[in-house]
Structure formats: structure tokens, C-alpha cells
CSV table of C-alpha atoms in Angstrom, one decimal:
chain,number,residue,atom,x,y,z
A,59,MET,CA,-126.0,-5.8,-77.8
A,60,GLY,CA,-127.9,-2.1,-77.0
A,61,LYS,CA,-126.5,-1.9,-73.3
A,62,LYS,CA,-122.7,-3.4,-73.8
A,63,GLU,CA,-122.7,-5.0,-71.0
A,64,LEU,CA,-119.6,-6.6,-72.1
A,65,ALA,CA,-117.3,-3.0,-71.7
A,66,SER,CA,-114.7,-2.8,-70.0
A,67,LYS,CA,-115.0,-7.5,-69.8
A,68,ASN,CA,-111.3,-9.2,-71.0
A,69,TYR,CA,-110.9,-11.6,-73.0
A,70,VAL,CA,-108.3,-13.6,-74.6
A,71,ILE,CA,-108.7,-14.8,-77.9
A,72,THR,CA,-106.8,-17.1,-80.1
A,73,GLY,CA,-106.1,-16.8,-83.3
A,74,ALA,CA,-107.7,-14.1,-83.7
A,75,SER,CA,-106.6,-12.8,-87.0
A,76,GLY,CA,-108.8,-15.5,-88.5
A,77,GLY,CA,-111.9,-15.3,-91.0
A,78,ILE,CA,-113.9,-15.8,-87.9
A,79,GLY,CA,-111.1,-14.1,-85.1
A,80,THR,CA,-111.1,-10.9,-87.7
A,81,GLU,CA,-115.5,-10.8,-87.6
A,82,LEU,CA,-114.9,-11.3,-82.8
A,83,VAL,CA,-113.0,-9.0,-82.7
A,84,GLU,CA,-115.4,-5.6,-84.3
A,85,LEU,CA,-117.8,-7.3,-82.1
A,86,LEU,CA,-115.9,-6.8,-79.3
A,87,VAL,CA,-114.3,-3.7,-79.6
A,88,GLU,CA,-118.3,-2.1,-80.9
A,89,GLU,CA,-118.7,-3.7,-77.2
A,90,GLY,CA,-116.2,-1.7,-75.4
A,91,ALA,CA,-114.3,-5.2,-74.1
A,92,ASN,CA,-110.4,-5.1,-73.7
A,93,LEU,CA,-109.1,-7.6,-75.4
A,94,ILE,CA,-106.0,-10.0,-75.5
A,95,LEU,CA,-105.7,-11.9,-79.0
A,96,ILE,CA,-103.0,-14.9,-79.5
A,97,ASP,CA,-101.9,-15.3,-83.5
A,98,SER,CA,-99.3,-17.0,-84.6
A,99,ASP,CA,-99.2,-15.5,-88.2
A,100,ASN,CA,-97.3,-11.9,-87.5
A,101,THR,CA,-98.5,-10.5,-90.1
A,102,SER,CA,-102.0,-10.6,-89.6
A,103,LEU,CA,-102.0,-10.1,-85.8
A,104,LYS,CA,-100.2,-6.9,-86.7
A,105,ILE,CA,-102.1,-5.6,-89.7
A,106,LEU,CA,-105.6,-6.1,-86.6
A,107,GLY,CA,-104.2,-4.9,-83.9
A,108,GLU,CA,-103.3,-1.2,-86.8
A,109,LYS,CA,-107.3,-1.5,-87.9
A,110,TYR,CA,-107.4,-1.4,-83.0
A,111,ALA,CA,-105.5,0.8,-82.3
A,112,ASP,CA,-106.8,3.0,-80.3
A,113,ASN,CA,-108.3,0.4,-78.6
A,114,LYS,CA,-107.2,-1.5,-75.8
A,115,ILE,CA,-106.0,-4.5,-77.9
A,116,THR,CA,-102.8,-6.1,-76.5
A,117,CYS,CA,-101.8,-8.7,-79.8
A,118,PHE,CA,-99.8,-11.6,-78.9
A,119,ASN,CA,-98.0,-12.9,-81.6
A,120,TYR,CA,-97.4,-16.5,-79.7
A,121,ASN,CA,-95.6,-20.4,-80.9
A,122,PHE,CA,-97.4,-23.5,-79.0
A,123,GLU,CA,-94.6,-24.6,-78.9
A,124,ASN,CA,-92.0,-22.5,-77.7
A,125,LYS,CA,-92.0,-22.3,-73.3
A,126,LYS,CA,-90.6,-19.2,-73.6
A,127,ASP,CA,-93.0,-17.7,-74.8
A,128,TYR,CA,-95.8,-18.7,-73.3
A,129,THR,CA,-94.3,-17.9,-70.6
A,130,GLU,CA,-94.6,-13.8,-71.7
A,131,LEU,CA,-98.1,-14.2,-72.2
A,132,LEU,CA,-99.3,-15.7,-69.3
A,133,LEU,CA,-97.3,-12.1,-67.5
A,134,SER,CA,-98.3,-9.8,-70.0
A,135,ILE,CA,-101.9,-10.5,-67.8
A,136,LYS,CA,-102.8,-7.5,-66.3
A,137,LYS,CA,-105.9,-7.5,-64.6
A,138,PRO,CA,-108.1,-10.5,-63.9
A,139,ILE,CA,-109.7,-11.8,-67.5
A,140,ASN,CA,-113.8,-13.3,-68.2
A,141,GLY,CA,-113.7,-15.1,-70.4
A,142,PHE,CA,-111.5,-16.9,-73.7
A,143,ILE,CA,-112.5,-18.1,-76.7
A,144,HIS,CA,-109.9,-20.2,-78.6
A,145,LEU,CA,-109.9,-20.7,-82.2
A,146,ALA,CA,-106.9,-21.9,-82.9
A,147,GLY,CA,-106.6,-25.4,-85.1
A,148,ILE,CA,-105.5,-26.5,-88.5
A,149,LEU,CA,-107.3,-28.8,-90.8
A,150,GLU,CA,-105.3,-31.2,-92.9
A,151,ALA,CA,-106.6,-34.4,-95.3
A,152,ASP,CA,-104.9,-37.3,-94.4
A,153,GLN,CA,-106.5,-39.6,-97.0
A,154,ASP,CA,-104.0,-39.3,-99.1
A,155,ALA,CA,-101.2,-38.2,-96.6
A,156,LEU,CA,-97.7,-40.8,-96.7
A,157,ASP,CA,-96.8,-40.1,-93.1
A,158,LYS,CA,-99.8,-39.9,-91.5
A,159,ASN,CA,-99.0,-39.8,-88.1
A,160,THR,CA,-97.9,-36.1,-87.7
A,161,ILE,CA,-100.4,-35.3,-89.4
A,162,TRP,CA,-102.5,-36.4,-86.6
A,163,GLU,CA,-99.8,-35.7,-84.0
A,164,ARG,CA,-100.3,-31.5,-85.0
A,165,ALA,CA,-103.4,-32.0,-85.8
A,166,ILE,CA,-103.9,-33.7,-81.9
A,167,GLN,CA,-100.9,-31.3,-80.8
A,168,HIS,CA,-102.8,-27.7,-82.2
A,169,ASN,CA,-105.9,-28.6,-81.6
A,170,LEU,CA,-106.7,-30.2,-78.5
A,171,THR,CA,-103.7,-30.0,-76.5
A,172,ASN,CA,-103.0,-26.8,-77.6
A,173,GLY,CA,-106.9,-25.8,-76.3
A,174,TYR,CA,-106.1,-27.9,-72.7
A,175,ASN,CA,-102.9,-26.4,-71.5
A,176,LEU,CA,-103.9,-22.7,-72.4
A,177,ILE,CA,-107.8,-23.5,-70.2
A,178,GLU,CA,-104.6,-24.7,-67.2
A,179,ALA,CA,-102.8,-22.0,-67.7
A,180,LEU,CA,-105.9,-19.9,-68.1
A,181,LEU,CA,-107.4,-20.5,-64.4
A,182,PRO,CA,-106.4,-19.1,-62.3
A,183,LYS,CA,-106.0,-15.8,-64.3
A,184,PHE,CA,-110.0,-15.4,-64.4
A,185,ASP,CA,-112.0,-13.0,-62.7
A,186,LYS,CA,-113.5,-14.6,-59.3
A,187,THR,CA,-115.6,-11.1,-58.3
A,188,ASP,CA,-118.0,-12.8,-61.9
A,189,ILE,CA,-119.2,-15.4,-63.8
A,190,GLY,CA,-116.3,-16.6,-66.1
A,191,ARG,CA,-116.9,-18.3,-70.0
A,192,ILE,CA,-114.7,-20.1,-72.1
A,193,VAL,CA,-116.4,-20.7,-75.5
A,194,LEU,CA,-114.2,-23.2,-77.6
A,195,ILE,CA,-114.9,-24.6,-81.4
A,196,SER,CA,-115.3,-27.7,-82.2
A,197,SER,CA,-116.4,-28.9,-86.3
A,198,LEU,CA,-119.6,-30.2,-87.8
A,199,ALA,CA,-116.7,-33.0,-88.1
A,200,TYR,CA,-117.1,-33.8,-85.0
A,201,ARG,CA,-120.9,-34.8,-86.0
A,202,ARG,CA,-120.6,-36.1,-89.3
A,203,GLY,CA,-117.0,-37.7,-89.0
A,204,ALA,CA,-114.8,-36.6,-92.0
A,205,PHE,CA,-113.4,-39.7,-93.7
A,206,ASP,CA,-110.2,-37.2,-95.4
A,207,HIS,CA,-109.7,-35.8,-92.4
A,208,ILE,CA,-109.8,-38.3,-90.6
A,209,PRO,CA,-107.7,-36.9,-87.2
A,210,TYR,CA,-108.8,-33.0,-88.0
A,211,THR,CA,-112.1,-34.8,-87.0
A,212,ALA,CA,-110.8,-36.8,-83.7
A,213,SER,CA,-109.6,-33.7,-82.9
A,214,LYS,CA,-112.7,-31.8,-83.2
A,215,GLY,CA,-114.3,-34.4,-81.2
A,216,GLY,CA,-111.7,-34.1,-77.9
A,217,ILE,CA,-113.1,-30.4,-77.9
A,218,THR,CA,-116.4,-31.4,-77.3
A,219,GLY,CA,-114.5,-34.1,-74.3
A,220,LEU,CA,-113.5,-31.0,-73.0
A,221,VAL,CA,-116.0,-29.3,-72.9
A,222,ARG,CA,-118.5,-31.1,-71.2
A,223,ALA,CA,-115.9,-32.2,-68.2
A,224,TYR,CA,-114.6,-28.6,-67.9
A,225,SER,CA,-118.6,-27.0,-67.4
A,226,ARG,CA,-118.9,-30.1,-64.9
A,227,LYS,CA,-116.2,-29.2,-63.2
A,228,LEU,CA,-116.1,-25.3,-63.5
A,229,ALA,CA,-119.5,-24.7,-62.6
A,230,PRO,CA,-121.5,-22.7,-62.0
A,231,ASN,CA,-118.3,-19.6,-61.4
A,232,ILE,CA,-117.6,-20.3,-65.1
A,233,LEU,CA,-119.4,-21.0,-68.3
A,234,VAL,CA,-118.2,-23.6,-70.6
A,235,ASN,CA,-119.6,-24.0,-74.5
A,236,GLY,CA,-118.4,-25.4,-77.7
A,237,LEU,CA,-119.6,-24.8,-81.2
A,238,ALA,CA,-119.8,-26.9,-84.2
A,239,PRO,CA,-119.5,-24.8,-87.3
A,240,GLY,CA,-120.7,-26.0,-90.6
A,241,ILE,CA,-118.9,-25.0,-94.1
A,242,ILE,CA,-117.8,-21.5,-93.0
A,243,ASN,CA,-116.4,-19.1,-96.3
A,244,THR,CA,-112.9,-18.8,-94.6
A,245,LYS,CA,-109.6,-19.7,-95.6
A,246,MET,CA,-109.5,-23.0,-93.8
A,247,PRO,CA,-112.5,-24.8,-96.3
A,248,LYS,CA,-111.3,-22.9,-99.3
A,249,ASP,CA,-110.2,-26.3,-100.7
A,250,ILE,CA,-112.9,-28.4,-99.9
A,251,ILE,CA,-114.7,-25.4,-101.1
A,252,LYS,CA,-112.6,-25.6,-104.1
A,253,GLU,CA,-113.2,-29.7,-104.2
A,254,ARG,CA,-116.8,-30.4,-103.7
A,255,GLY,CA,-118.1,-27.6,-103.0
A,256,ASP,CA,-121.0,-27.8,-105.1
A,257,ASP,CA,-122.1,-30.6,-103.2
A,258,LEU,CA,-121.5,-29.7,-100.6
A,259,LEU,CA,-124.5,-26.9,-100.8
A,260,LYS,CA,-127.4,-29.5,-101.6
A,261,GLN,CA,-126.8,-31.5,-97.9
A,262,ILE,CA,-127.0,-27.4,-96.3
A,263,PRO,CA,-131.0,-26.6,-96.3
A,264,GLN,CA,-130.1,-22.6,-96.1
A,265,LYS,CA,-128.3,-23.3,-100.0
A,266,ARG,CA,-124.9,-21.4,-98.8
A,267,PHE,CA,-122.0,-21.6,-97.0
A,268,GLY,CA,-121.5,-19.8,-93.5
A,269,GLN,CA,-120.2,-16.4,-93.1
A,270,PRO,CA,-117.5,-16.0,-90.4
A,271,VAL,CA,-119.7,-13.2,-88.9
A,272,GLU,CA,-122.4,-16.0,-88.1
A,273,VAL,CA,-120.4,-18.0,-85.9
A,274,ALA,CA,-118.8,-14.3,-84.1
A,275,THR,CA,-122.2,-13.6,-82.6
A,276,VAL,CA,-123.3,-16.2,-80.9
A,277,ILE,CA,-119.9,-16.2,-79.4
A,278,VAL,CA,-121.0,-13.1,-78.2
A,279,PHE,CA,-123.9,-14.5,-77.2
A,280,LEU,CA,-122.6,-16.6,-75.1
A,281,LEU,CA,-120.8,-14.7,-73.7
A,282,SER,CA,-123.7,-12.1,-73.1
A,283,ILE,CA,-125.7,-12.4,-69.8
A,284,ALA,CA,-128.5,-13.8,-72.7
A,285,SER,CA,-126.2,-16.8,-72.1
A,286,SER,CA,-125.9,-17.8,-68.5
A,287,TYR,CA,-128.5,-20.4,-68.1
A,288,ILE,CA,-126.2,-22.7,-71.0
A,289,ASN,CA,-123.3,-25.1,-69.7
A,290,GLY,CA,-121.9,-27.7,-71.4
A,291,GLN,CA,-123.8,-27.5,-75.0
A,292,ILE,CA,-121.8,-27.8,-78.2
A,293,ILE,CA,-124.0,-25.6,-80.5
A,294,ASN,CA,-124.7,-26.0,-84.4
A,295,VAL,CA,-123.4,-23.0,-86.8
A,296,ASP,CA,-124.2,-24.9,-89.7
A,297,GLY,CA,-127.3,-23.7,-91.6
A,298,GLY,CA,-128.7,-27.4,-90.9
A,299,ILE,CA,-126.8,-29.8,-91.4
A,300,ILE,CA,-127.2,-31.5,-88.5
A,301,ASN,CA,-130.8,-30.9,-86.9
A,302,SER,CA,-130.6,-33.8,-84.0
């Protein structure tokens, strides 16, 4: 971003060791930001922490269902934060499932409730002298409706509700926006790509799947001064599948 305007700012990132998360971490490290990285995958998180051991990074292996861990996470935040990026979530098909209710509960908990709980917990931690940023991840599924991922679709629609409600509640002190990625080449949609990748490619005007860095760069934009008049928006990052 040239002048390193995010240098020394403090960001909390969930799902940090995922495909988009690792790209975002790299971009923010280049900016000189201080990061608290949260992930339930301790092995991947440890690898990420070791990669950036010389930078100002704190890694937190986090079990969202463990109240003790939740308290420890908040206590680990020593300085006021400038932003929260919620990337963590799960994608689970329900079309042929025998226990659809359990899949529903998992989707709502991991994709929606965790985001809400963390926002509420982190709000007192935001730097009162700066305009904060919250970035949440919705999905192409919310835009179109995924018939074989109904709980996932509903949870990502809920994320959009959080963006719109919090953007009105927290402005002008904190700007809240979201992204609706399409088919991004990460581990999460690998089964979908394997099953019907050729058909999906026909629906994408750019004729390719997205790369994680192409989502991460939009997140960095939303953290920057360049997005200072953007609030309450869901930005499509989908190669043109949704164009309205």
C-alpha cells in the first residue's frame, strides 16, 4: 500500500491459518501491523507463527466452545485494537445428511454465533482514538442460495445481517463491512470443485476460480483509509457471477 498506513495497528484475525487467512497475514505483516491470530487448527497455526516469528504476532489456538479459552483470549489483548477480521467458519453439505439438525446447529454456531460473540467481546477493546474496522465473511451462497448447503447459506445470510446492523450501530467510530467470496481455490470448497468444477467455471465470467490473495487484498483495502466512506456493504469477490 506504499506508505504503510497500517503499520503498528493491531488486528485480531480468526481463521488465520486458512487459505485466505495466510494471505492476509502476509499482507499485513508487510504493512507492519501487529496481529493476534486465532485458529482451531493448532498445527497450521504453529507453522504460521514460526514463519513470522520475528514479527509482532501472537498466535492463539482457540476453542470457541471453551469458556476458559474465551477469557484467556481477551486477557491476551494488551493494547487497544484497530480491527477485527472474522474469517473462521465451516462449510458442510446437508443434502444427503441423515442428521440435518446437527449440521444446522454447527453452521449457525461456527459461522454466525461465534462472529456475534466475538464482536460483542471485542468492542470494549477497540481504540477510541481511531476509526476501527470490522470485516466479516459472507458468501456467494448467501447471494444465490446453495440448495445442498442450506444451513451454510442461512448462516452466511445472518452474517450479512450482522454487517448491516452493526454498521448502523457503531458508525462513525467503527466501520463494518463484509465480503461475499465466490469459489476461491482453498481447502474449504475443494469437494465442490471436484464434484462440479467444470460446470461452475462456465458460470464465472472470468473463467477461473479465485485465488485467496484476491480476497485478502480487498480486506486490506477495507482496513485502509481508502475505504473511509464505505460502511455496511457486502462486496462480491466472485469473478462476476453476481453482477447486481
